[in-house]
mmCIF file of C-alpha atoms and ligand atoms in Angstrom:
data_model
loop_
_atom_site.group_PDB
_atom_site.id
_atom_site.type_symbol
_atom_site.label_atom_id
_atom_site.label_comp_id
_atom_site.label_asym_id
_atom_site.label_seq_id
_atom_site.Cartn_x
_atom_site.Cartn_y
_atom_site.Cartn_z
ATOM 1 C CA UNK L 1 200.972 187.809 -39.675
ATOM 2 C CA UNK L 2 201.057 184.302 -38.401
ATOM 3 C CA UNK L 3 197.539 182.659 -38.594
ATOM 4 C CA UNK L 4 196.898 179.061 -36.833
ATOM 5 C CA UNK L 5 193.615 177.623 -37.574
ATOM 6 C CA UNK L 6 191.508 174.800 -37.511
ATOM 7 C CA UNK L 7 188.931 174.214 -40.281
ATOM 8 C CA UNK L 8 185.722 172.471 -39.450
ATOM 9 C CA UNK L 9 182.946 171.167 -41.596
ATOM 10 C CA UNK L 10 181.426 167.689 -42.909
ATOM 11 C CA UNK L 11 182.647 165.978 -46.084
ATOM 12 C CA UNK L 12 181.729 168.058 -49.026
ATOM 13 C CA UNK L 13 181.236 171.495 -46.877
ATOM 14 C CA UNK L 14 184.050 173.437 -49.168
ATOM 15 C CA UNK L 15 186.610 173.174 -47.002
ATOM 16 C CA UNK L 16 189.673 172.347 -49.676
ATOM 17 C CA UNK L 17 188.123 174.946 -51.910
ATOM 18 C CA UNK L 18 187.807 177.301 -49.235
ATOM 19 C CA UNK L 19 191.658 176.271 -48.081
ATOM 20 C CA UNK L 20 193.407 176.901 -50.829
ATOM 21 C CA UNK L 21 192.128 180.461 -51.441
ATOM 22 C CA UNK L 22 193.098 181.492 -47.729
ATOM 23 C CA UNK L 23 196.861 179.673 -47.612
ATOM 24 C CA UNK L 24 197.697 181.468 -50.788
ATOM 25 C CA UNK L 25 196.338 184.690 -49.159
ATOM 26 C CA UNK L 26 197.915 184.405 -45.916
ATOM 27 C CA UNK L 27 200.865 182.136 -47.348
ATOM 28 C CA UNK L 28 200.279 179.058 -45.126
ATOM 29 C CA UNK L 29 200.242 175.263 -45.856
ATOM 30 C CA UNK L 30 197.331 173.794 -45.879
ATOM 31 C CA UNK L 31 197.471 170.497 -43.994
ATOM 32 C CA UNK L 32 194.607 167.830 -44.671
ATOM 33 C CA UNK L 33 195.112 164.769 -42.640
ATOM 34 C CA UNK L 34 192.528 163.086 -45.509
ATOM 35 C CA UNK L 35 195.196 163.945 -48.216
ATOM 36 C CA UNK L 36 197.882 162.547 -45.748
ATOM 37 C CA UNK L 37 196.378 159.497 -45.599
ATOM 38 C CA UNK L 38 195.086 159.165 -49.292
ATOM 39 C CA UNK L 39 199.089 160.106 -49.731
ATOM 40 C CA UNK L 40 199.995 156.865 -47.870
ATOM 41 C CA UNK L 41 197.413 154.933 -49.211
ATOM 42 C CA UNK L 42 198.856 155.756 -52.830
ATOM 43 C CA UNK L 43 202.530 154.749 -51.654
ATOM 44 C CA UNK L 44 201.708 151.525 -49.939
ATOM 45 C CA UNK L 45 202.456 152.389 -46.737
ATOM 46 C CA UNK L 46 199.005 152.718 -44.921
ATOM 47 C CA UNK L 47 198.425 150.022 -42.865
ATOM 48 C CA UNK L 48 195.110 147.749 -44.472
ATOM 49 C CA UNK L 49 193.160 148.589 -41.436
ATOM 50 C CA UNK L 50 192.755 151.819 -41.809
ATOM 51 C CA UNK L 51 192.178 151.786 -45.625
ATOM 52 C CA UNK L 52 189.538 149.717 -44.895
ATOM 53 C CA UNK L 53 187.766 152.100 -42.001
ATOM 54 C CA UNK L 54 188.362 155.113 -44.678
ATOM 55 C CA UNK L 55 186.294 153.445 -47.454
ATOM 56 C CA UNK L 56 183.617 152.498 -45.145
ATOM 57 C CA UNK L 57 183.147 156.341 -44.106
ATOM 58 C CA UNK L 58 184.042 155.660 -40.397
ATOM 59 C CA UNK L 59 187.357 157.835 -38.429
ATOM 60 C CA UNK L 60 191.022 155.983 -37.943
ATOM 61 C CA UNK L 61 192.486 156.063 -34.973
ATOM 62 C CA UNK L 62 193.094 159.055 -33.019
ATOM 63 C CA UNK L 63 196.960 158.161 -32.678
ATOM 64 C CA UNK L 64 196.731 157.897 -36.369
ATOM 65 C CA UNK L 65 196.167 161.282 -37.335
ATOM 66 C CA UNK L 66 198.197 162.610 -34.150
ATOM 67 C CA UNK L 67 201.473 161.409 -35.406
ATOM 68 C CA UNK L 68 200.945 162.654 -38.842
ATOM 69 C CA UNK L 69 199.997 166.043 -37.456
ATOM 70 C CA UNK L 70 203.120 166.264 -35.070
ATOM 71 C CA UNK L 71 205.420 165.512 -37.900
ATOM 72 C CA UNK L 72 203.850 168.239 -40.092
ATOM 73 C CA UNK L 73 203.888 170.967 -37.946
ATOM 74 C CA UNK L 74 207.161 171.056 -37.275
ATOM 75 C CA UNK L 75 208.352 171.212 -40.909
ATOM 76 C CA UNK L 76 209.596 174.853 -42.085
ATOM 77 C CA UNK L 77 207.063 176.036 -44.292
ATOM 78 C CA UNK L 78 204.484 175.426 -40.932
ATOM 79 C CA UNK L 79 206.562 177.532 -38.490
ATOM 80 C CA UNK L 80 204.956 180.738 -38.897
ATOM 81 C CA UNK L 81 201.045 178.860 -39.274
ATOM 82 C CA UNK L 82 199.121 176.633 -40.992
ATOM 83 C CA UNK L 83 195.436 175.542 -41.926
ATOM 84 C CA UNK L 84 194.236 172.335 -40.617
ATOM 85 C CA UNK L 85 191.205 170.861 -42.756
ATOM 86 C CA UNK L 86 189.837 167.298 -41.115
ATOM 87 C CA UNK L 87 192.050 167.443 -37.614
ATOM 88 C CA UNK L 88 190.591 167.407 -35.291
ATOM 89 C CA UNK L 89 187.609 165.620 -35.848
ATOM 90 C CA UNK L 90 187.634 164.659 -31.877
ATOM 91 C CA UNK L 91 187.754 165.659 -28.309
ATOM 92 C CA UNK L 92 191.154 163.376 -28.059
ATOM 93 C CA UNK L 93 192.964 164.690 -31.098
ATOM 94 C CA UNK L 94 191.598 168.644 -30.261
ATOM 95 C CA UNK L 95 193.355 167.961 -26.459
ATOM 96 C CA UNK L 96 196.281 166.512 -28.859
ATOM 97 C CA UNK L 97 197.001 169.813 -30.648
ATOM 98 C CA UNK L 98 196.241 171.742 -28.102
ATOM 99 C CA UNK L 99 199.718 170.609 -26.203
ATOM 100 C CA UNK L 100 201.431 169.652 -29.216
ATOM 101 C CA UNK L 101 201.004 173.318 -29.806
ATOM 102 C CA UNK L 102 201.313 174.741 -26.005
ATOM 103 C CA UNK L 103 204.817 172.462 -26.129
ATOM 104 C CA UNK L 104 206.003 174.477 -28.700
ATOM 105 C CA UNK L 105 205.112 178.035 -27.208
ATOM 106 C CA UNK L 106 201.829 178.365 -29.462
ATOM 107 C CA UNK L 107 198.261 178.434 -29.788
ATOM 108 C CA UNK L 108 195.057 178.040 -32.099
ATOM 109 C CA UNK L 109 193.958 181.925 -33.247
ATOM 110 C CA UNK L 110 190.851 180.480 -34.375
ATOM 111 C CA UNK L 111 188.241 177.539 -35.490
ATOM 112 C CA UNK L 112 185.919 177.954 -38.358
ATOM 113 C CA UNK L 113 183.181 175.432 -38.450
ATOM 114 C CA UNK L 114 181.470 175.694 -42.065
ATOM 115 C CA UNK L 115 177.487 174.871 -42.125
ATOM 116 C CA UNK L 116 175.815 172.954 -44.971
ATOM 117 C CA UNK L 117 172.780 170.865 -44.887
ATOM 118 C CA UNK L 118 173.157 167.158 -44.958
ATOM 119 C CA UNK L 119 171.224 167.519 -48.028
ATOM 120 C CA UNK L 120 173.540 169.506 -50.298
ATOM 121 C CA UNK L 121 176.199 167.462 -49.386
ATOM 122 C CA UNK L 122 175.815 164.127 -50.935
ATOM 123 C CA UNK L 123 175.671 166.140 -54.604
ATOM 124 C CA UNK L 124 178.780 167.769 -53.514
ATOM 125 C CA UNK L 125 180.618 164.748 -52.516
ATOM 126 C CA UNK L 126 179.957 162.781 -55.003
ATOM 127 C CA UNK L 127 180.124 165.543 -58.425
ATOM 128 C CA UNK L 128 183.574 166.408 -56.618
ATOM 129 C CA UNK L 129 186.723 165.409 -58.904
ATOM 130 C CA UNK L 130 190.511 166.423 -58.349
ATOM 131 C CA UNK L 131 192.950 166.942 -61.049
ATOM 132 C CA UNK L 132 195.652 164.986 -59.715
ATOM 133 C CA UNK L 133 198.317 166.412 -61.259
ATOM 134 C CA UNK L 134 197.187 169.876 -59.315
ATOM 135 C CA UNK L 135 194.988 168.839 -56.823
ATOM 136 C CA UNK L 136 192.647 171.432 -58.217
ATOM 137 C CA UNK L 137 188.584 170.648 -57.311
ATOM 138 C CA UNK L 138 186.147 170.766 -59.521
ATOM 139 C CA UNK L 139 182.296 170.157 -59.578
ATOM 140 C CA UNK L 140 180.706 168.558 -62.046
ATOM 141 C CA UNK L 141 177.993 170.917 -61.963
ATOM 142 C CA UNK L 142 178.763 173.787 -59.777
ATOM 143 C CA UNK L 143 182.556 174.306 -61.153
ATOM 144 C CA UNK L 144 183.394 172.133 -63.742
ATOM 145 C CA UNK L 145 186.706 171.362 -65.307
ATOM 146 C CA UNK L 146 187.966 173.634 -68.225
ATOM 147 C CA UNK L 147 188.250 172.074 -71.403
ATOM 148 C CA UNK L 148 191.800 171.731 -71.179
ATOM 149 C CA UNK L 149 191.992 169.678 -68.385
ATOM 150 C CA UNK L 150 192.088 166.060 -69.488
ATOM 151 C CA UNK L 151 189.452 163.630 -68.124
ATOM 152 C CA UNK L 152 192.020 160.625 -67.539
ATOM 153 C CA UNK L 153 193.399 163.331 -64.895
ATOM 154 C CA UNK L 154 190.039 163.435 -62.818
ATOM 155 C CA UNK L 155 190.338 161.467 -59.910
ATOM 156 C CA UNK L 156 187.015 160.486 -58.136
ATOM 157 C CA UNK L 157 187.875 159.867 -54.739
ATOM 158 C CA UNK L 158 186.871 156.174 -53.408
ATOM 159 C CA UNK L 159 184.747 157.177 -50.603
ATOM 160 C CA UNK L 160 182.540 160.026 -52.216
ATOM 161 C CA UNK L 161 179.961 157.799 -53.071
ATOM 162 C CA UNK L 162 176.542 157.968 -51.838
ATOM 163 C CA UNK L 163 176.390 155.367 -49.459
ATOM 164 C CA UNK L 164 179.807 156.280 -47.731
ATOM 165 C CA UNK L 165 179.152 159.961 -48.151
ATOM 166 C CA UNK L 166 176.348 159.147 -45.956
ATOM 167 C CA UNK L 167 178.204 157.086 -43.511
ATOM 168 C CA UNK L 168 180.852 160.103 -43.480
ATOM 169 C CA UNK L 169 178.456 162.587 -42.888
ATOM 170 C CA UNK L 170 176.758 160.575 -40.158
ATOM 171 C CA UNK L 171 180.306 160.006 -38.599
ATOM 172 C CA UNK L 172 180.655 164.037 -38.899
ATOM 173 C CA UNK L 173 177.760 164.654 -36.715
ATOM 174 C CA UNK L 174 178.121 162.150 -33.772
ATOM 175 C CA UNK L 175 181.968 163.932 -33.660
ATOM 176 C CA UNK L 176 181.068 167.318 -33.970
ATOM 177 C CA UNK L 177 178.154 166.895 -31.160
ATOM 178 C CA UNK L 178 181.442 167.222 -28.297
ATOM 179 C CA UNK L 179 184.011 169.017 -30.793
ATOM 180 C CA UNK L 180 182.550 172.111 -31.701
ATOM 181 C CA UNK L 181 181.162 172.531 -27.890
ATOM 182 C CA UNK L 182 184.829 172.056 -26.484
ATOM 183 C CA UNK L 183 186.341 175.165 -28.852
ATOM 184 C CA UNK L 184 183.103 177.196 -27.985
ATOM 185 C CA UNK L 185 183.750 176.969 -24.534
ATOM 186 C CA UNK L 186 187.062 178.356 -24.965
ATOM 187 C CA UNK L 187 185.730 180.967 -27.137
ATOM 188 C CA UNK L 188 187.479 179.769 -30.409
ATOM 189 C CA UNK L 189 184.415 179.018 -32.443
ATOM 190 C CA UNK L 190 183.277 180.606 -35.292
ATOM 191 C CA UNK L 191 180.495 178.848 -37.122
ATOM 192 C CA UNK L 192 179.928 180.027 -41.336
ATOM 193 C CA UNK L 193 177.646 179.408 -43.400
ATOM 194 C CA UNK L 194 178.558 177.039 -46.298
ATOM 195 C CA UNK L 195 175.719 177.575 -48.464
ATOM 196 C CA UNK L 196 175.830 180.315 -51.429
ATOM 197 C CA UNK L 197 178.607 181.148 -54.344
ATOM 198 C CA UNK L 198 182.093 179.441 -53.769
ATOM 199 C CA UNK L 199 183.155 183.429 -54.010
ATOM 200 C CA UNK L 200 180.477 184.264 -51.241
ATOM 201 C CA UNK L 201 182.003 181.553 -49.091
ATOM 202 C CA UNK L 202 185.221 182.963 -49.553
ATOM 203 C CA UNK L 203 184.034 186.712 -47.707
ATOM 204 C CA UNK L 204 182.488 184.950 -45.197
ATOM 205 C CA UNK L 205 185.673 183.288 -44.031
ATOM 206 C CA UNK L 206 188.119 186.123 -44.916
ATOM 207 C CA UNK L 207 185.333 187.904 -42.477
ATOM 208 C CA UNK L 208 186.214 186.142 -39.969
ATOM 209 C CA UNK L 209 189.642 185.774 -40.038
ATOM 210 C CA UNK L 210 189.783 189.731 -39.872
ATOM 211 C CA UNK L 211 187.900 189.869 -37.094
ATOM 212 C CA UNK L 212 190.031 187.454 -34.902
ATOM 213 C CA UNK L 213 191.990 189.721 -32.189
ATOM 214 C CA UNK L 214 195.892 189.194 -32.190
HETATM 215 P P1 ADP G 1 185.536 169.399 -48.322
HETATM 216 O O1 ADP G 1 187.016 169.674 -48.402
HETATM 217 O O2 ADP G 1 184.877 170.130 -47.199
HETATM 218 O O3 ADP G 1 185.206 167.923 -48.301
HETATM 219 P P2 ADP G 1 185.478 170.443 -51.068
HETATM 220 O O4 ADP G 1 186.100 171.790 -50.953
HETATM 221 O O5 ADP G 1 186.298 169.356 -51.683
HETATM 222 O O6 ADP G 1 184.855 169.987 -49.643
HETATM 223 O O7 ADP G 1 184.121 170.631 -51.887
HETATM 224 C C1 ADP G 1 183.260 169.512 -52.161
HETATM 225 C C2 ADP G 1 182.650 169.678 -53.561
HETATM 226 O O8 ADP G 1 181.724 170.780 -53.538
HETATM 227 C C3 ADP G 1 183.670 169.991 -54.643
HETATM 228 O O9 ADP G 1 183.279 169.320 -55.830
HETATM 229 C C4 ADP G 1 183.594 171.510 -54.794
HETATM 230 O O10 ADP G 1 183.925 171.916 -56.126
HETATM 231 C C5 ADP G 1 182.131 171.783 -54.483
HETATM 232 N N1 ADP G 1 181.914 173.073 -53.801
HETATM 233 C C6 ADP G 1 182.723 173.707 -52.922
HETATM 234 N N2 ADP G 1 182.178 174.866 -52.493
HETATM 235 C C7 ADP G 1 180.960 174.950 -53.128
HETATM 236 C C8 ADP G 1 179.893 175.914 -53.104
HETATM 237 N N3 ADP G 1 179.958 177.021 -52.350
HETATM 238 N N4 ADP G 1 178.803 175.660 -53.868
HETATM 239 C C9 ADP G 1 178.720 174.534 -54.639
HETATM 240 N N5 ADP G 1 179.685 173.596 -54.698
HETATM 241 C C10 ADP G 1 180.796 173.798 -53.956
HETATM 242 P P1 AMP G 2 188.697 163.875 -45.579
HETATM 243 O O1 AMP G 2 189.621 163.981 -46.764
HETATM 244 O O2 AMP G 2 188.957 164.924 -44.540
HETATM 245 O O3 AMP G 2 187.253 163.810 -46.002
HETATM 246 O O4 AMP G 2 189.025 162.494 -44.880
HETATM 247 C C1 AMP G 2 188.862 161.260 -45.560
HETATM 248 C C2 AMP G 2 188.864 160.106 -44.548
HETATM 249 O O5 AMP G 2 190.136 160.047 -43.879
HETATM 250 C C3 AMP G 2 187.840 160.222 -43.416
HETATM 251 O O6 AMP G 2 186.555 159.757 -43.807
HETATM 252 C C4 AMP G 2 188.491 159.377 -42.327
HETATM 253 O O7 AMP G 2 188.327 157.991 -42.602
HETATM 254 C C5 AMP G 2 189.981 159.703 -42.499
HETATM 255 N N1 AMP G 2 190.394 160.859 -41.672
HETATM 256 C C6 AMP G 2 190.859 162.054 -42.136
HETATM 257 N N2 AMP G 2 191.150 162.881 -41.119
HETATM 258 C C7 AMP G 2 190.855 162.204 -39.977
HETATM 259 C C8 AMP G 2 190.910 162.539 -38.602
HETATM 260 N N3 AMP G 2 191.320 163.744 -38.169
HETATM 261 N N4 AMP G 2 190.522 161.591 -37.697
HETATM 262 C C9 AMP G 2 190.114 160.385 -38.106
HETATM 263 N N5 AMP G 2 189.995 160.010 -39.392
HETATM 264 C C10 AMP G 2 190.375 160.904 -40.334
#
């Protein structure tokens, strides 16, 4: 089954530990425009500008993340679907997709917009680490790293802490006050709550992607 959807949610939500559980399931890349740009950020090819506007919590340009996406999809392991995490965050880049998609004879089967309090998400932003040799998250309370894993491995990212967690999850709502009302209207929306046992998450969103009419 192909499966093309959008995930939704503010920084710290669950949406990479959500991800990976349903690309391995449904045996789709997950595509994070956040890791695409931490990816150029790490090579030396992201323009100053826009490193800056990431550590200060605020969104790059539209174009930006538009030309990253259009690359992406096109590239063979994305042909039969994918799982967007962070695009789109706007109206602009939503309209993007949609006819980057229509151009190429497809269509979004589904958004899911994941719920959590502003004020659960500043602990999970900022206790987040990634293993950066697997890109594995971890919790430094809720799901900590195994004693084999070693600490020089743990990468904390640059903008999870508090102040720009705040600023991000500021950012999040102003956005999602016209994005998740544009896929609603189209009747694309499903909104989950974010808020319970990584593994209770997880039946929440397999829920929903059962229910989703092909
Ligand atoms: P996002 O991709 O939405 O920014 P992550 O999946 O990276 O969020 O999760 C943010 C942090 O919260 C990580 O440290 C992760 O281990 C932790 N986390 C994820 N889901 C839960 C959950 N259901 N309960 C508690 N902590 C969680
Ligand atoms: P994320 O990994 O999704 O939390 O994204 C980290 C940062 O990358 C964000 O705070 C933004 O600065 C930038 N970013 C990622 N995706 C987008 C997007 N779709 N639009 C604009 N900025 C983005």
């Amino acid at each position: 089954m192909s499966l093309r959807l959008v995930f939704v949610g503010p920084p710290g939500a669950g949406k990479g530990t959500q991800a990976k559980v349903i690309c391995e399931r449904y045996k789709i890349p997950q595509i994070s425009t956040g890791d695409m740009l931490r990816a150029g950020k790490k090579a030396g090819t992201l323009p100053k500008e826009l490193i800056d506007t990431m550590a200060a919590g605020g969104l790059v340009p539209d174009q930006a993340v538009i030309d990253l996406i259009a690359k992406r999809i096109d590239e063979e392991d994305a042909k039969n679907g994918f799982l967007l995490d962070g695009f789109p965050r706007t109206v602009p880049q939503a309209e993007a997709l949609n006819k980057l998609l229509a151009d190429r004879g497809s269509k979004l089967d589904t958004v899911l917009a994941l719920n959590v309090a502003a004020s659960l998400l500043i602990e999970r932003a900022v206790l987040r680490r990634t293993d950066k040799r697997t890109g594995q998250i971890y919790h430094l309370k809720y799901n900590p790293p195994p004693p084999d894993v070693n600490p020089a491995d743990l990468e904390h990212r640059a903008d999870d802490h508090e102040e720009v967690v705040r600023n991000r999850v500021e950012t999040y709502e102003k956005m999602t006050a016209d994005l998740l009302p544009f896929y609603k209207k189209v009747g694309l929306l499903q909104e989950l709550d974010g808020v319970g046992k990584v593994e209770e998450v997880t039946g929440r969103v397999l829920g929903a992607l059962e229910s989703i009419k092909k």
